[in-house]
Coordinates of C-alpha atoms and ligand atoms in Angstrom, one line a residue:
M262 CA -0.1 -0.1 0.0
Y263 CA 1.3 3.5 -0.9
D264 CA 0.8 6.5 0.7
V265 CA 0.8 8.5 -2.3
I266 CA 0.8 7.4 -6.0
V267 CA 1.7 10.4 -8.4
I268 CA 0.2 9.9 -12.2
G269 CA 2.5 11.7 -14.7
S270 CA 6.2 12.9 -14.4
G271 CA 6.2 16.0 -15.7
P272 CA 7.1 19.3 -13.4
A273 CA 3.7 18.7 -11.4
G274 CA 4.3 15.2 -10.8
Y275 CA 8.1 14.6 -10.3
V276 CA 8.4 17.6 -8.1
A277 CA 5.2 16.3 -6.2
A278 CA 6.5 12.8 -5.8
I279 CA 10.1 14.0 -4.5
R280 CA 8.6 16.4 -1.9
A281 CA 6.0 13.5 -1.0
S282 CA 9.1 11.4 -0.6
Q283 CA 11.2 13.7 1.7
L284 CA 7.9 14.1 3.7
G285 CA 7.9 10.1 4.7
L286 CA 5.2 9.4 2.5
K287 CA 5.7 6.1 0.6
T288 CA 5.2 7.0 -3.0
A289 CA 5.2 6.0 -6.6
C290 CA 5.4 7.8 -9.8
I291 CA 3.7 6.2 -12.7
E292 CA 4.6 7.4 -16.1
K293 CA 3.5 6.3 -19.5
S294 CA 6.1 7.8 -21.8
F295 CA 9.0 5.7 -22.7
D296 CA 12.4 6.1 -24.2
A297 CA 14.4 4.3 -27.0
D298 CA 15.6 1.6 -24.4
G299 CA 11.9 1.1 -23.1
N300 CA 12.8 2.9 -19.9
S301 CA 10.5 5.4 -18.4
Q302 CA 10.8 9.1 -20.3
L303 CA 10.6 11.2 -17.1
G304 CA 9.9 15.1 -17.0
G305 CA 6.9 15.6 -19.0
T306 CA 6.3 18.1 -21.5
C307 CA 8.4 20.6 -20.0
L308 CA 11.6 18.5 -20.2
N309 CA 11.3 16.5 -23.2
V310 CA 9.2 19.0 -25.8
G311 CA 8.7 22.1 -23.7
C312 CA 10.3 24.7 -21.6
I313 CA 13.8 23.1 -22.0
P314 CA 14.3 22.4 -25.5
S315 CA 12.4 25.5 -26.8
K316 CA 14.7 27.6 -24.4
A317 CA 17.9 25.6 -25.8
L318 CA 16.6 26.6 -29.2
L319 CA 16.1 30.0 -28.4
D320 CA 19.5 30.6 -27.0
S321 CA 21.3 28.8 -29.7
S322 CA 19.1 31.1 -32.4
H323 CA 19.8 34.5 -30.3
R324 CA 23.7 33.8 -30.5
Y325 CA 23.6 33.2 -34.4
S326 CA 21.2 36.1 -34.9
D327 CA 23.5 38.2 -32.7
A328 CA 26.7 37.2 -34.5
I329 CA 25.2 38.4 -37.7
N330 CA 23.5 41.6 -36.8
H331 CA 24.9 42.8 -33.5
L332 CA 28.7 41.8 -33.2
S333 CA 29.6 44.6 -35.7
N334 CA 27.9 47.3 -33.3
H335 CA 30.6 46.2 -30.9
G336 CA 33.3 46.9 -33.2
I337 CA 33.9 42.9 -33.6
E338 CA 34.0 41.6 -37.4
V339 CA 33.5 38.1 -37.9
S340 CA 32.9 36.3 -41.1
K341 CA 29.2 35.3 -42.2
P342 CA 28.4 32.4 -39.3
K343 CA 27.6 29.0 -40.8
L344 CA 24.5 27.0 -39.4
D345 CA 24.8 23.4 -38.3
I346 CA 21.4 22.5 -37.4
A347 CA 22.2 19.0 -36.7
K348 CA 24.8 20.1 -34.0
M349 CA 22.2 22.7 -32.9
M350 CA 19.6 20.1 -32.3
E351 CA 22.1 17.7 -31.0
R352 CA 23.5 20.0 -28.1
K353 CA 19.4 20.7 -27.5
N354 CA 18.9 16.7 -27.2
K355 CA 21.8 16.2 -24.9
I356 CA 20.3 18.9 -22.3
V357 CA 16.9 17.4 -22.4
T358 CA 18.8 14.0 -21.5
Q359 CA 20.7 15.1 -18.9
L360 CA 17.9 16.7 -17.3
T361 CA 15.6 13.7 -17.7
T362 CA 18.1 11.2 -16.6
G363 CA 18.7 13.7 -13.6
V364 CA 14.9 13.3 -12.5
S365 CA 15.5 9.6 -12.7
G366 CA 18.4 9.9 -10.6
L367 CA 16.8 12.2 -8.1
F368 CA 13.8 9.5 -7.9
K369 CA 16.5 6.9 -6.9
A370 CA 18.1 9.4 -4.5
N371 CA 14.5 10.1 -2.8
K372 CA 13.5 6.6 -3.1
V373 CA 10.5 7.4 -5.1
T374 CA 9.2 4.1 -7.0
Q375 CA 9.5 4.7 -10.4
I376 CA 6.7 2.7 -12.6
L377 CA 6.2 2.5 -16.1
G378 CA 2.8 2.4 -17.8
H379 CA -0.6 3.9 -18.5
A380 CA -2.4 4.7 -15.2
K381 CA -6.1 4.2 -14.9
I382 CA -7.9 5.6 -11.7
I383 CA -10.2 3.0 -10.5
D384 CA -11.4 4.2 -7.4
S385 CA -9.9 6.8 -4.5
N386 CA -7.5 3.8 -3.5
H387 CA -6.8 1.7 -6.6
V388 CA -5.1 2.6 -9.5
E389 CA -4.7 0.1 -12.5
V390 CA -1.2 0.4 -14.4
I391 CA -1.3 -1.1 -18.0
S392 CA 1.9 -1.8 -19.9
K393 CA 3.4 -4.1 -22.4
D394 CA 3.8 -6.5 -19.6
G395 CA 0.0 -6.4 -18.7
S396 CA -1.6 -4.6 -15.9
E397 CA -1.5 -4.7 -12.2
T398 CA -3.5 -2.7 -9.5
L399 CA -1.8 -0.9 -6.8
E400 CA -3.6 0.1 -3.6
T401 CA -2.8 3.7 -2.4
K402 CA -4.4 6.1 0.4
N403 CA -4.1 9.1 -2.0
I404 CA -3.5 9.6 -5.6
V405 CA -2.0 12.9 -7.3
I406 CA -3.1 13.2 -11.0
A407 CA -0.5 15.6 -12.9
T408 CA -0.9 13.9 -16.4
G409 CA -0.6 17.5 -18.1
S410 CA -1.6 18.4 -21.4
S411 CA -1.1 18.0 -25.5
P412 CA -1.1 20.3 -28.4
I413 CA -4.7 21.2 -29.9
N414 CA -5.5 20.1 -33.1
I415 CA -7.7 22.0 -35.7
P416 CA -9.5 20.1 -38.4
V417 CA -8.4 22.9 -40.8
A418 CA -4.8 22.3 -40.3
E419 CA -4.3 18.6 -39.3
I420 CA -0.6 17.7 -38.3
N421 CA 0.7 15.1 -40.5
N422 CA 4.2 15.5 -38.8
K423 CA 5.7 16.1 -42.0
D424 CA 5.2 19.9 -42.9
I425 CA 2.4 20.6 -41.1
V426 CA 3.5 20.0 -37.1
D427 CA 2.8 21.2 -33.6
S428 CA 5.2 22.8 -31.1
T429 CA 7.0 19.1 -30.9
G430 CA 7.5 18.7 -34.4
A431 CA 8.7 22.6 -34.6
L432 CA 11.3 21.6 -32.2
E433 CA 12.8 19.1 -34.5
F434 CA 13.1 20.7 -38.0
D435 CA 16.1 19.1 -39.8
S436 CA 16.7 22.4 -41.9
V437 CA 15.6 25.9 -41.9
P438 CA 12.2 26.4 -43.8
K439 CA 12.4 29.1 -46.1
K440 CA 8.8 30.1 -45.6
L441 CA 7.1 29.3 -42.0
G442 CA 3.6 29.9 -41.4
I443 CA 2.2 29.6 -38.0
I444 CA -1.4 29.5 -36.7
G445 CA -1.7 31.3 -33.2
A446 CA 0.1 34.3 -31.8
G447 CA 0.3 32.6 -28.5
V448 CA 3.3 32.0 -26.3
I449 CA 4.6 29.0 -28.7
G450 CA 4.0 31.1 -31.9
L451 CA 6.1 34.0 -30.4
E452 CA 8.9 31.6 -29.0
L453 CA 9.2 29.3 -32.0
G454 CA 8.6 31.7 -34.4
S455 CA 11.5 33.9 -33.1
V456 CA 13.8 30.5 -33.1
W457 CA 13.4 29.9 -36.9
S458 CA 12.8 33.8 -37.8
R459 CA 16.4 34.5 -36.3
L460 CA 17.7 31.5 -38.2
G461 CA 16.6 32.8 -41.5
S462 CA 12.8 31.7 -42.3
E463 CA 10.4 34.1 -43.4
V464 CA 7.9 33.8 -40.7
T465 CA 3.9 34.8 -41.0
V466 CA 1.7 34.3 -38.1
L467 CA -1.8 34.1 -38.2
E468 CA -3.9 34.9 -35.2
A469 CA -7.4 34.6 -34.9
M470 CA -8.1 37.1 -32.1
D471 CA -8.4 41.0 -32.9
E472 CA -6.1 41.5 -29.7
F473 CA -2.5 40.7 -29.4
L474 CA -1.6 39.1 -25.9
P475 CA -4.8 40.0 -24.3
M476 CA -3.5 38.8 -20.7
A477 CA -0.3 41.2 -20.9
D478 CA -0.1 45.1 -19.9
K479 CA -1.8 46.9 -23.0
R480 CA 1.1 49.1 -23.4
I481 CA 3.7 46.3 -23.3
A482 CA 1.3 44.3 -25.8
K483 CA 1.2 47.2 -28.3
D484 CA 5.0 47.8 -28.0
V485 CA 6.0 43.9 -28.2
L486 CA 3.6 43.7 -31.5
K487 CA 5.8 46.4 -33.2
E488 CA 9.2 44.9 -32.3
F489 CA 8.1 41.5 -33.4
N490 CA 7.1 42.6 -36.8
T491 CA 10.2 44.7 -37.0
Q492 CA 12.1 41.7 -36.0
G493 CA 10.6 39.9 -39.0
L494 CA 7.7 37.8 -37.6
N495 CA 5.0 39.3 -39.6
I496 CA 2.2 39.0 -37.2
N497 CA -1.3 39.2 -38.8
L498 CA -4.4 39.6 -36.3
G499 CA -7.7 38.7 -36.7
C500 CA -7.2 35.7 -39.0
K501 CA -9.6 32.9 -39.5
V502 CA -7.9 29.9 -41.4
T503 CA -10.0 28.0 -43.4
S504 CA -7.9 25.6 -45.0
A505 CA -3.9 24.5 -45.0
I506 CA -3.4 22.1 -47.9
S507 CA -0.2 20.3 -48.2
N508 CA 1.0 19.0 -51.3
K509 CA 5.0 17.8 -52.2
K510 CA 5.9 21.0 -52.9
D511 CA 4.6 23.4 -50.4
I512 CA 1.6 24.1 -48.1
T513 CA -1.4 26.4 -49.2
V514 CA -3.0 28.3 -46.2
T515 CA -6.0 29.8 -47.0
Y516 CA -7.4 32.3 -44.3
E517 CA -10.1 35.1 -44.2
N518 CA -9.5 38.6 -42.8
N519 CA -11.5 41.9 -42.8
G520 CA -13.7 39.9 -45.2
N521 CA -10.7 38.9 -47.7
T522 CA -9.6 35.7 -48.6
T523 CA -5.8 35.3 -48.7
E524 CA -3.8 32.5 -49.7
L525 CA -0.6 31.8 -48.1
K526 CA 2.2 29.6 -49.4
V527 CA 4.6 27.9 -47.0
D528 CA 7.2 25.3 -46.7
K529 CA 6.2 24.4 -42.9
L530 CA 3.4 25.1 -40.8
I531 CA 3.1 25.4 -37.1
V532 CA -0.1 24.9 -35.5
A533 CA 0.1 26.6 -32.0
V534 CA -3.4 27.4 -30.9
G535 CA -3.1 26.3 -27.4
R536 CA -3.2 22.7 -25.4
S537 CA -5.6 20.6 -23.9
P538 CA -5.8 18.5 -20.8
N539 CA -4.7 14.6 -20.9
T540 CA -7.5 12.6 -19.3
E541 CA -8.3 10.5 -22.2
N542 CA -8.5 6.9 -20.8
L543 CA -7.8 7.9 -17.1
L544 CA -10.5 7.3 -15.3
D545 CA -12.6 4.0 -14.8
K546 CA -16.3 4.8 -15.6
N547 CA -17.2 4.0 -11.9
C548 CA -14.4 6.0 -10.1
G549 CA -16.9 9.2 -9.5
L550 CA -14.2 11.8 -10.6
S551 CA -15.9 14.8 -12.6
I552 CA -14.3 16.2 -15.7
D553 CA -15.5 19.6 -17.0
E554 CA -16.8 19.9 -20.8
K555 CA -13.1 20.8 -22.1
G556 CA -11.4 17.9 -20.3
F557 CA -10.1 19.7 -17.2
I558 CA -10.4 18.2 -13.7
P559 CA -12.2 20.5 -11.7
V560 CA -10.6 21.0 -8.3
N561 CA -10.5 23.8 -5.5
D562 CA -7.8 26.3 -4.5
F563 CA -6.3 23.4 -2.7
C564 CA -6.2 20.9 -5.9
E565 CA -9.0 19.0 -4.1
T566 CA -11.1 16.9 -6.8
N567 CA -14.8 16.0 -5.8
V568 CA -13.9 12.6 -4.9
Q569 CA -11.9 12.4 -1.5
N570 CA -8.1 11.7 -1.4
I571 CA -7.9 12.1 -5.3
W572 CA -6.1 15.6 -6.1
A573 CA -5.3 17.0 -9.6
V574 CA -2.3 19.4 -10.1
G575 CA -0.6 21.0 -13.1
D576 CA -1.9 21.7 -16.8
V577 CA -4.8 19.3 -16.1
V578 CA -6.6 21.7 -13.8
R579 CA -7.7 25.4 -14.3
G580 CA -5.2 28.2 -14.4
P581 CA -2.3 29.0 -16.5
M582 CA -0.2 26.1 -18.1
L583 CA 3.3 27.0 -16.6
A584 CA 6.0 24.5 -15.4
H585 CA 6.5 26.5 -12.1
K586 CA 2.5 26.7 -11.1
A587 CA 2.3 23.3 -11.9
S588 CA 5.5 22.3 -9.5
E589 CA 4.4 24.7 -6.9
E590 CA 0.8 22.6 -7.1
G591 CA 2.5 19.5 -6.7
I592 CA 4.2 20.6 -3.4
M593 CA 1.3 22.1 -2.0
V594 CA -0.6 18.9 -2.5
V595 CA 1.7 16.6 -0.9
E596 CA 2.4 18.8 2.0
R597 CA -1.4 18.8 2.5
I598 CA -1.4 15.1 2.2
A599 CA 1.4 15.0 5.0
G600 CA -0.9 17.2 7.3
K601 CA 0.7 20.6 6.7
H602 CA -1.0 24.0 5.9
A603 CA 0.4 24.5 2.4
E604 CA -1.3 27.0 -0.1
M605 CA -0.8 28.5 -3.2
E606 CA -0.5 32.3 -3.9
Y607 CA -2.1 32.0 -7.3
D608 CA -1.9 35.8 -7.9
L609 CA 1.8 35.8 -7.6
V610 CA 2.3 33.2 -10.6
P611 CA 4.5 35.2 -12.8
S612 CA 4.5 34.9 -16.7
V613 CA 7.5 35.0 -19.2
I614 CA 7.7 35.0 -22.8
Y615 CA 11.2 33.9 -23.7
T616 CA 11.6 36.0 -27.0
H617 CA 14.2 38.7 -27.3
P618 CA 13.7 41.2 -25.4
E619 CA 11.6 39.2 -23.0
V620 CA 8.0 40.0 -22.0
A621 CA 7.1 39.3 -18.2
W622 CA 4.9 40.4 -15.6
V623 CA 3.2 39.2 -12.2
G624 CA -0.1 40.2 -10.7
Q625 CA -2.6 42.5 -12.0
T626 CA -2.8 44.7 -15.0
E627 CA -4.3 48.1 -15.1
E628 CA -7.3 46.6 -17.1
D629 CA -7.9 44.0 -14.2
L630 CA -7.8 46.8 -11.7
S631 CA -10.2 49.2 -13.1
A632 CA -12.7 46.3 -14.3
A633 CA -12.4 45.4 -10.2
G634 CA -12.8 49.1 -9.3
I635 CA -9.7 49.1 -7.3
E636 CA -7.9 52.6 -7.4
F637 CA -4.1 52.5 -8.3
K638 CA -1.0 54.5 -9.2
T639 CA 1.6 53.3 -11.6
G640 CA 5.5 54.1 -12.4
S641 CA 7.2 53.1 -15.5
F642 CA 10.9 53.5 -16.5
P643 CA 12.3 53.0 -20.2
F644 CA 15.3 50.8 -20.6
A645 CA 16.8 53.4 -22.7
A646 CA 17.6 56.0 -19.7
N647 CA 19.4 52.6 -17.9
G648 CA 23.1 52.9 -18.2
R649 CA 23.6 49.2 -18.1
A650 CA 20.9 48.4 -21.0
L651 CA 22.4 50.9 -23.1
A652 CA 26.0 49.4 -22.3
S653 CA 24.8 46.3 -23.8
G654 CA 22.9 47.6 -26.9
E655 CA 19.5 46.6 -25.2
S656 CA 17.4 49.7 -24.5
A657 CA 14.0 48.7 -26.2
G658 CA 11.0 48.3 -23.7
F659 CA 10.2 49.3 -20.3
I660 CA 9.0 48.3 -16.8
K661 CA 5.9 49.4 -15.1
V662 CA 5.1 48.9 -11.4
I663 CA 1.2 49.2 -10.1
A664 CA 0.7 50.0 -6.6
D665 CA -2.6 50.6 -4.5
K666 CA -3.3 54.5 -4.9
K667 CA -3.8 54.4 -1.0
T668 CA -1.5 51.7 0.8
D669 CA 1.0 51.9 -2.1
T670 CA 1.4 48.1 -2.0
I671 CA 2.6 46.6 -5.2
L672 CA -0.4 45.0 -7.4
G673 CA 1.6 44.1 -10.5
V674 CA 5.0 44.4 -12.2
H675 CA 5.1 44.4 -16.1
A676 CA 8.0 44.5 -18.1
F677 CA 9.2 44.2 -21.9
G678 CA 13.2 44.5 -22.0
P679 CA 16.5 42.8 -21.1
S680 CA 16.3 40.2 -18.6
A681 CA 12.7 40.6 -17.8
A682 CA 11.8 37.5 -16.2
D683 CA 14.6 37.9 -13.7
I684 CA 13.3 41.6 -13.4
V685 CA 9.9 40.6 -12.8
Q686 CA 11.1 37.7 -10.5
Q687 CA 12.2 40.5 -8.1
G688 CA 8.8 41.9 -8.1
V689 CA 7.1 38.6 -7.3
V690 CA 9.6 38.4 -4.1
A691 CA 8.4 41.8 -3.2
M692 CA 4.9 41.1 -3.4
E693 CA 5.3 37.9 -1.7
F694 CA 6.3 39.5 1.2
G695 CA 3.6 42.4 0.6
A696 CA 5.9 45.3 -0.3
S697 CA 5.0 48.6 -1.4
A698 CA 6.3 50.7 -4.2
E699 CA 8.0 52.7 -1.6
D700 CA 9.9 49.6 -0.1
L701 CA 11.2 48.6 -3.4
G702 CA 12.1 52.4 -3.8
L703 CA 14.2 52.3 -0.4
T704 CA 16.3 49.3 -1.5
I705 CA 19.5 49.4 -2.9
F706 CA 20.1 48.0 -6.1
S707 CA 23.7 47.3 -7.8
H708 CA 24.8 49.6 -10.3
P709 CA 25.2 49.3 -13.3
T710 CA 22.2 46.6 -13.6
V711 CA 19.2 46.6 -15.8
S712 CA 17.4 45.6 -12.4
E713 CA 17.8 49.5 -11.7
A714 CA 14.8 50.0 -14.2
L715 CA 12.8 48.5 -11.5
H716 CA 13.9 50.4 -8.8
E717 CA 13.3 53.8 -11.0
A718 CA 10.1 52.5 -11.9
A719 CA 9.2 52.0 -8.3
L720 CA 10.3 55.3 -7.4
A721 CA 8.3 56.7 -10.1
V722 CA 5.1 55.2 -8.7
N723 CA 5.4 58.1 -6.3
G724 CA 7.1 60.7 -8.6
Q725 CA 10.5 60.0 -7.4
A726 CA 12.4 58.4 -10.3
I727 CA 15.7 60.1 -10.4
H728 CA 16.4 59.6 -14.2
I729 CA 13.4 60.5 -16.0
G730 CA 11.9 64.1 -15.3
N731 CA 8.7 63.2 -13.1
R732 CA 9.7 64.5 -9.9
K733 CA 6.9 65.7 -7.9
K734 CA 6.8 68.6 -5.1
Ligands
FAD40 P1 3.5 17.5 -18.1 O1 4.8 18.2 -18.2 O2 2.6 17.4 -19.6 O3 3.6 16.0 -17.7 C1 2.5 15.3 -17.7 C2 3.1 13.6 -17.8 O4 2.1 12.9 -17.6 C3 3.7 13.4 -19.2 O5 4.9 12.8 -19.0 C4 2.9 12.2 -19.8 O6 3.3 11.3 -20.5 C5 2.0 11.6 -18.3 N1 0.6 11.1 -18.3 C6 -0.3 11.5 -19.1 N2 -1.3 10.7 -18.7 C7 -0.7 9.7 -18.0 C8 -1.3 8.2 -17.6 N3 -2.7 7.9 -17.8 N4 -0.7 7.4 -17.2 C9 0.7 7.7 -16.8 N5 1.2 8.8 -17.5 C10 0.6 9.7 -17.9 N6 6.0 26.7 -18.9 C11 6.6 27.5 -18.6 O7 6.5 27.4 -17.1 N7 8.0 27.7 -18.9 C12 8.2 27.5 -20.3 O8 9.2 28.3 -20.6 C13 7.4 26.9 -20.6 N8 7.7 26.6 -22.5 C14 7.1 25.9 -23.1 C15 7.4 25.1 -24.5 C16 6.7 24.3 -25.1 C17 7.0 24.3 -26.7 C18 5.3 24.0 -24.6 C19 5.0 22.7 -25.2 C20 5.3 24.1 -23.2 C21 6.1 24.9 -22.4 N9 5.7 25.3 -21.2 C22 6.2 26.2 -20.4 C23 4.5 25.0 -20.7 C24 4.9 23.6 -19.7 O9 5.7 22.7 -20.4 C25 3.6 22.8 -18.7 O10 2.9 23.6 -18.2 C26 4.2 21.8 -18.0 O11 5.0 20.9 -18.5 C27 3.0 21.3 -17.2 O12 3.7 20.2 -16.5 P2 2.6 18.8 -15.6 O13 3.7 18.0 -15.0 O14 1.2 19.6 -15.4 O15 2.2 18.1 -17.2
NAD41 P1 -1.7 30.0 -26.2 O1 -2.9 29.9 -25.5 O2 -0.6 30.9 -25.5 O3 -2.0 30.9 -27.4 C1 -2.5 30.1 -28.5 C2 -3.0 31.5 -29.4 O4 -3.5 30.9 -30.4 C3 -4.0 32.3 -29.1 O5 -3.7 33.6 -29.1 C4 -5.5 32.2 -29.7 O6 -6.2 33.3 -29.9 C5 -4.9 31.7 -31.0 N1 -5.8 30.6 -31.7 C6 -6.3 29.9 -31.1 N2 -7.1 29.0 -32.2 C7 -6.9 29.4 -33.4 C8 -7.2 29.5 -34.6 N3 -8.2 28.5 -34.9 N4 -6.5 30.4 -35.6 C9 -5.6 31.2 -35.3 N5 -5.2 31.4 -34.1 C10 -5.8 30.7 -33.0 O7 -1.3 28.8 -26.5 P2 0.1 28.3 -27.1 O8 1.1 29.2 -27.7 O9 -0.2 26.8 -28.1 O10 0.9 27.6 -25.7 C11 -0.1 26.3 -24.6 C12 0.4 26.6 -23.6 O11 1.8 26.3 -23.4 C13 0.3 28.1 -23.2 O12 -0.6 28.0 -22.0 C14 1.7 28.5 -22.3 O13 1.3 29.1 -21.0 C15 2.3 27.3 -22.2 N6 3.8 28.1 -22.9 C16 4.5 28.5 -21.8 C17 5.4 29.1 -22.5 C18 6.4 30.0 -21.4 O14 5.9 30.1 -20.2 N7 7.3 30.9 -21.7 C19 6.1 28.8 -23.5 C20 5.5 27.9 -24.6 C21 4.4 27.4 -23.6

């Protein structure tokens, strides 16, 4: 009898399993994916086909484009860099292997039992594991569902894994497509569009909505759209794709925009229109667990499902599909199983788009606050006035700090610019401790750092920024 069976070994599941074991709970983690040798492929979407491989390619492609476009600004002349895509992919795959085998090592070190197979929940105390060797039923006191998500397919552009691919296929191209189409200007469209655009593809992004990045600060979204179009992403809003027909030569994508029908010819097409939860074949029909109409498992703030002792975390439940949100939910749940009073601060889950420059934010936007009738004040600071950003040739973008009008408590930090992810993370720490804009203004920031832009934006909330002309009497 296990104390906890975790289903899925992505950032929600493997982290939950390790913490459960650390807390003295007898824990098993069941994973259905396996590698070429038939061993469990741990790490889920994030380590295998998500966060990590995409960041490896973002980094490689950034270096390539930097060498072509920016080194000469520093007085460094190099001959035209030569691309070796096979080597770039090999580097990415090595990093993935290092991390996924690392999870296996962590399981061994923490005495988590690793089980290969497809898990099916029979009831709150029984899980069936189906593998090539047959099936067995395991007994447990608690079940944590961490089965993650998969790319959404749309019938008008069916994935053929040759020239019409999802995000997984877009991490595996063996050459740079001359013309690349992307359906969806979400996080994946922007990140993977950036990778292939930097490597030389002519990229066209077709987004269904009229609004770009609706979840981000409005001014940031406007600046980001302008910047990415300048970088060559060619983002088209309000486009309804009606068909994508692949023949041996190319793909013809037909879309409607403002009443006009346009045909676009591309060599490869990436479909990146969101992800859906993995709940197929997960539940025995008598297990009593609810699933909503989109396949998500409904949970409360503590990730409890409608069945006692069954919990669900990560992409398979509501909220942003982010690895750090998934891991923190996993930790919260097993700590609660162990009798601790853990909880999640959902308002403080940061978001990052790892483009160049990065886009990042935490907390509420001005639009959220206006809609909620909360009075606020803001302070912004441009990277063009930050010494370190200028020294690095990275002066695009700005930071905005939003604080409560009366209490001065920080309610949101939004950034577009160099190291935006790391800068916003400092905002997360400040907000976790309930800091005011004044607290951040009183904090000493190293000089010269791009983080000083956060300091100045916090000072600007109360009209006290030094390096912009906003001083109030
Ligand atoms: P997953 O990582 O999807 O893991 C679920 C696991 O469960 C899988 O291994 C699956 O095989 C297994 N499983 C499913 N059903 C069963 C079953 N019945 N039995 C046994 N095993 C099962 N997020 C970020 O925060 N930052 C990023 O930079 C980022 N980049 C991304 C880039 C891309 C291209 C993609 C696609 C995603 C990215 N994400 C990023 C999102 C992130 O990968 C997910 O939010 C995260 O992986 C969710 O973790 P999870 O553990 O809930 O699910
Ligand atoms: P997304 O939800 O971020 O974006 C999908 C986009 O596709 C949306 O803008 C949507 O309006 C558009 N769309 C939907 N249907 C369409 C259609 N038929 N035609 C044209 N456009 C259409 O989803 P994603 O980019 O696929 O990413 C999936 C998930 O993975 C996201 O929830 C994200 O959180 C996560 N992810 C995170 C990171 C990161 O944290 N940096 C990176 C990659 C992925």
